[in-house]
Tab-separated table of C-alpha atoms in Angstrom:
chain	number	residue	atom	x	y	z
A	177	UNK	CA	-46.668	20.195	57.997
A	178	UNK	CA	-46.465	19.085	54.348
A	179	UNK	CA	-49.409	16.739	54.941
A	180	UNK	CA	-51.824	19.529	55.841
A	181	UNK	CA	-53.747	19.781	52.553
A	182	UNK	CA	-54.077	15.994	52.188
A	183	UNK	CA	-55.085	15.598	55.844
A	184	UNK	CA	-57.730	18.310	55.524
A	185	UNK	CA	-59.127	16.753	52.351
A	186	UNK	CA	-59.439	13.316	53.996
A	187	UNK	CA	-61.130	14.759	57.062
A	188	UNK	CA	-63.541	16.801	54.953
A	189	UNK	CA	-64.555	13.798	52.859
A	190	UNK	CA	-64.935	11.595	55.931
A	191	UNK	CA	-66.712	14.079	58.219
A	192	UNK	CA	-69.955	12.081	58.520
A	193	UNK	CA	-67.978	8.840	58.668
A	194	UNK	CA	-65.829	9.931	61.622
A	195	UNK	CA	-68.130	12.234	63.614
A	196	UNK	CA	-69.868	9.564	65.781
A	197	UNK	CA	-66.505	8.318	67.104
A	198	UNK	CA	-64.390	11.464	67.192
A	199	UNK	CA	-63.303	13.147	70.425
A	200	UNK	CA	-64.873	16.544	71.097
A	201	UNK	CA	-64.179	19.396	73.508
A	202	UNK	CA	-66.599	19.417	76.492
A	203	UNK	CA	-68.331	22.652	77.524
A	204	UNK	CA	-66.216	24.725	79.920
A	205	UNK	CA	-66.897	24.441	83.628
A	206	UNK	CA	-67.448	27.634	85.696
A	207	UNK	CA	-63.854	27.608	86.939
A	208	UNK	CA	-62.157	25.685	84.152
A	209	UNK	CA	-60.266	26.953	81.103
A	210	UNK	CA	-62.023	27.624	77.820
A	211	UNK	CA	-60.610	25.287	75.186
A	212	UNK	CA	-61.211	24.987	71.466
A	213	UNK	CA	-60.634	22.347	68.837
A	214	UNK	CA	-56.989	22.746	67.724
A	215	UNK	CA	-56.023	23.817	64.248
A	216	UNK	CA	-53.955	21.436	62.131
A	217	UNK	CA	-50.732	23.288	62.978
A	218	UNK	CA	-51.559	23.276	66.694
A	219	UNK	CA	-52.253	19.538	66.501
A	220	UNK	CA	-48.906	18.855	64.824
A	221	UNK	CA	-47.011	21.007	67.325
A	222	UNK	CA	-48.747	19.233	70.224
A	223	UNK	CA	-47.960	15.778	68.806
A	224	UNK	CA	-44.310	16.704	68.280
A	225	UNK	CA	-44.002	18.170	71.768
A	226	UNK	CA	-45.584	15.130	73.433
A	227	UNK	CA	-43.433	12.770	71.358
A	228	UNK	CA	-40.283	14.636	72.352
A	229	UNK	CA	-41.345	14.358	76.017
A	230	UNK	CA	-41.793	10.581	75.649
A	231	UNK	CA	-45.538	10.655	76.331
A	232	UNK	CA	-46.819	9.958	72.834
A	233	UNK	CA	-45.989	8.197	69.549
A	234	UNK	CA	-47.851	9.833	66.624
A	235	UNK	CA	-48.051	8.070	63.251
A	236	UNK	CA	-49.761	8.549	59.935
A	237	UNK	CA	-51.123	5.508	58.105
A	238	UNK	CA	-50.180	5.146	54.465
A	239	UNK	CA	-51.710	2.729	51.966
A	240	UNK	CA	-50.279	2.339	48.456
A	241	UNK	CA	-48.147	5.421	49.035
A	242	UNK	CA	-50.856	7.821	50.188
A	243	UNK	CA	-51.982	9.060	53.583
A	244	UNK	CA	-55.209	7.370	54.665
A	245	UNK	CA	-55.386	7.871	58.432
A	246	UNK	CA	-53.737	8.405	61.781
A	247	UNK	CA	-52.718	6.209	64.683
A	248	UNK	CA	-51.429	7.589	67.975
A	249	UNK	CA	-50.004	5.872	71.035
A	250	UNK	CA	-50.845	8.289	73.857
A	251	UNK	CA	-50.805	8.357	77.636
A	252	UNK	CA	-47.434	6.614	77.737
A	253	UNK	CA	-46.490	5.879	81.331
A	254	UNK	CA	-43.146	4.483	82.434
A	255	UNK	CA	-41.924	3.297	85.834
A	256	UNK	CA	-43.765	0.281	87.193
A	257	UNK	CA	-46.520	0.496	84.543
A	258	UNK	CA	-44.859	0.835	81.092
A	259	UNK	CA	-48.192	1.284	79.360
A	260	UNK	CA	-49.877	3.297	76.636
A	261	UNK	CA	-53.173	3.444	74.759
A	262	UNK	CA	-53.853	3.500	71.029
A	263	UNK	CA	-56.338	5.643	69.125
A	264	UNK	CA	-56.914	5.589	65.373
A	265	UNK	CA	-59.021	6.572	62.376
A	266	UNK	CA	-58.929	5.593	58.709
A	267	UNK	CA	-60.285	6.882	55.405
A	268	UNK	CA	-63.562	5.184	54.446
A	269	UNK	CA	-62.223	4.647	50.926
A	270	UNK	CA	-59.792	1.944	52.139
A	271	UNK	CA	-62.187	0.211	54.530
A	272	UNK	CA	-62.253	-3.566	54.381
A	273	UNK	CA	-58.679	-4.055	53.151
A	274	UNK	CA	-56.985	-5.014	56.421
A	275	UNK	CA	-55.317	-1.610	56.737
A	276	UNK	CA	-56.260	-0.809	60.327
A	277	UNK	CA	-55.578	-4.217	61.946
A	278	UNK	CA	-52.213	-4.267	60.180
A	279	UNK	CA	-51.364	-0.751	61.379
A	280	UNK	CA	-52.359	-1.555	64.976
A	281	UNK	CA	-50.330	-4.777	64.879
A	282	UNK	CA	-47.248	-3.001	63.499
A	283	UNK	CA	-47.364	-0.260	66.129
A	284	UNK	CA	-48.068	-2.691	68.981
A	285	UNK	CA	-45.012	-4.743	67.992
A	286	UNK	CA	-42.953	-1.548	67.845
A	287	UNK	CA	-44.134	-0.551	71.327
A	288	UNK	CA	-43.323	-3.960	72.816
A	289	UNK	CA	-40.076	-4.716	71.002
A	290	UNK	CA	-38.433	-1.340	70.420
A	291	UNK	CA	-39.973	1.178	72.794
A	292	UNK	CA	-40.115	-1.105	75.823
A	293	UNK	CA	-43.785	-0.842	76.766
A	294	UNK	CA	-45.414	-3.809	78.499
A	295	UNK	CA	-49.136	-3.120	78.029
A	296	UNK	CA	-51.264	-1.545	75.283
A	297	UNK	CA	-54.887	-0.485	75.755
A	298	UNK	CA	-57.534	0.437	73.195
A	299	UNK	CA	-60.782	2.026	74.445
A	300	UNK	CA	-63.823	1.844	72.146
A	301	UNK	CA	-67.449	2.925	72.425
A	302	UNK	CA	-69.686	-0.160	72.790
A	303	UNK	CA	-71.741	1.027	69.799
A	304	UNK	CA	-68.690	1.165	67.540
A	305	UNK	CA	-68.911	-2.406	66.310
A	306	UNK	CA	-66.562	-1.904	63.326
A	307	UNK	CA	-63.761	-0.633	65.568
A	308	UNK	CA	-64.388	-3.447	68.019
A	309	UNK	CA	-63.865	-5.902	65.169
A	310	UNK	CA	-60.299	-4.608	64.790
A	311	UNK	CA	-59.320	-5.564	68.347
A	312	UNK	CA	-61.256	-8.832	68.160
A	313	UNK	CA	-59.400	-9.830	64.993
A	314	UNK	CA	-56.087	-9.060	66.690
A	315	UNK	CA	-56.959	-10.903	69.906
A	316	UNK	CA	-57.028	-8.023	72.388
A	317	UNK	CA	-58.742	-8.991	75.659
A	318	UNK	CA	-61.920	-7.178	76.708
A	319	UNK	CA	-61.398	-6.043	80.305
A	320	UNK	CA	-64.525	-4.080	81.168
A	321	UNK	CA	-66.475	-0.846	80.864
A	322	UNK	CA	-65.336	2.677	81.708
A	323	UNK	CA	-68.496	4.757	82.210
A	324	UNK	CA	-68.532	8.241	80.656
A	325	UNK	CA	-64.851	7.860	79.821
A	326	UNK	CA	-64.372	10.353	76.952
A	327	UNK	CA	-66.226	13.294	75.449
A	328	UNK	CA	-67.243	12.016	72.013
A	329	UNK	CA	-69.626	13.573	69.494
A	330	UNK	CA	-70.886	16.132	71.996
A	331	UNK	CA	-71.346	13.998	75.124
A	332	UNK	CA	-69.579	11.885	77.742
A	333	UNK	CA	-69.558	8.318	76.363
A	334	UNK	CA	-68.969	4.907	77.899
A	335	UNK	CA	-66.020	2.937	76.526
A	336	UNK	CA	-65.029	-0.721	76.583
A	337	UNK	CA	-61.404	-1.415	77.470
A	338	UNK	CA	-59.352	-3.881	75.414
A	339	UNK	CA	-55.762	-4.700	76.359
A	340	UNK	CA	-52.745	-6.763	75.409
A	341	UNK	CA	-49.441	-7.382	77.182
A	342	UNK	CA	-46.094	-8.281	75.674
A	343	UNK	CA	-46.189	-11.825	77.121
A	344	UNK	CA	-49.362	-12.589	75.167
A	345	UNK	CA	-47.679	-12.144	71.783
A	346	UNK	CA	-44.143	-13.552	72.134
A	347	UNK	CA	-43.860	-13.956	68.345
A	348	UNK	CA	-45.332	-10.535	67.634
A	349	UNK	CA	-48.876	-9.327	66.978
A	350	UNK	CA	-48.310	-8.868	63.247
A	351	UNK	CA	-47.262	-12.506	62.906
A	352	UNK	CA	-50.382	-13.623	64.769
A	353	UNK	CA	-52.600	-11.391	62.620
A	354	UNK	CA	-51.074	-12.847	59.445
A	355	UNK	CA	-51.647	-16.405	60.685
A	356	UNK	CA	-55.277	-15.611	61.470
A	357	UNK	CA	-55.835	-14.046	58.052
A	358	UNK	CA	-54.267	-17.032	56.349
A	359	UNK	CA	-56.412	-19.445	58.366
A	360	UNK	CA	-59.589	-17.578	57.404
A	361	UNK	CA	-58.736	-17.484	53.685
A	362	UNK	CA	-60.748	-19.691	51.260
A	363	UNK	CA	-59.536	-23.229	50.722
A	364	UNK	CA	-58.309	-22.233	47.273
A	365	UNK	CA	-55.522	-20.330	48.980
A	366	UNK	CA	-56.517	-16.936	47.636
A	367	UNK	CA	-56.578	-14.074	50.118
A	368	UNK	CA	-59.975	-13.586	51.699
A	369	UNK	CA	-61.660	-10.309	50.726
A	370	UNK	CA	-64.448	-8.913	52.919
A	371	UNK	CA	-67.719	-7.846	51.290
A	372	UNK	CA	-67.969	-4.220	50.196
A	373	UNK	CA	-70.944	-1.930	49.818
A	374	UNK	CA	-71.501	1.663	48.809
A	375	UNK	CA	-71.717	3.170	52.276
A	376	UNK	CA	-69.623	1.175	54.756
A	377	UNK	CA	-71.505	3.020	57.480
A	378	UNK	CA	-71.097	1.791	61.080
A	379	UNK	CA	-73.426	-1.108	61.684
A	380	UNK	CA	-73.115	-2.453	58.133
A	381	UNK	CA	-71.518	-5.896	57.596
A	382	UNK	CA	-68.185	-4.449	56.490
A	383	UNK	CA	-65.543	-3.197	58.913
A	384	UNK	CA	-64.838	0.496	58.238
A	385	UNK	CA	-61.906	0.552	60.651
A	386	UNK	CA	-60.014	-2.403	59.203
């Protein structure tokens, strides 16, 4: 609950940045319940309840000691599946610094090595090229299209499915991500830095989710 004011400030500043990719509440059906976007306190209580039930792993993302985003492992299923799916968002101000791929790699390793999951999915709108770059950099496999999968930005949107299993990263996803970053660095040995611009809007050359 202590993060409420910081969380609200980040979301307010990033409203236009996040809106095209953010889940929304669909209109109620004639016989369905009327639901509303949760308040911050309701969101936190829901995340805690689902985590306690073993169905969710909620995280905040910190960069240089400050909160810059969220990452949640949801839909955790045990038994013969042992699977979950990851969703995330990040503050535009830290785009292009490797924050999101690193966060996804850390959490994926935690799910495989400590939690005991076998498969992780990430579902992304085909139009969300920056977010797709995150999974491409990390080596998630594209498995296909789920038509009208989630209600996003006021409508039912198609999503591409990307997945990874524990056997595909025996040394850990973070280790593989670090090797790939090192291999793509300039010959001088200095860390590669992606280009920046003033907007970082989706569709621009930079990767707002990384």
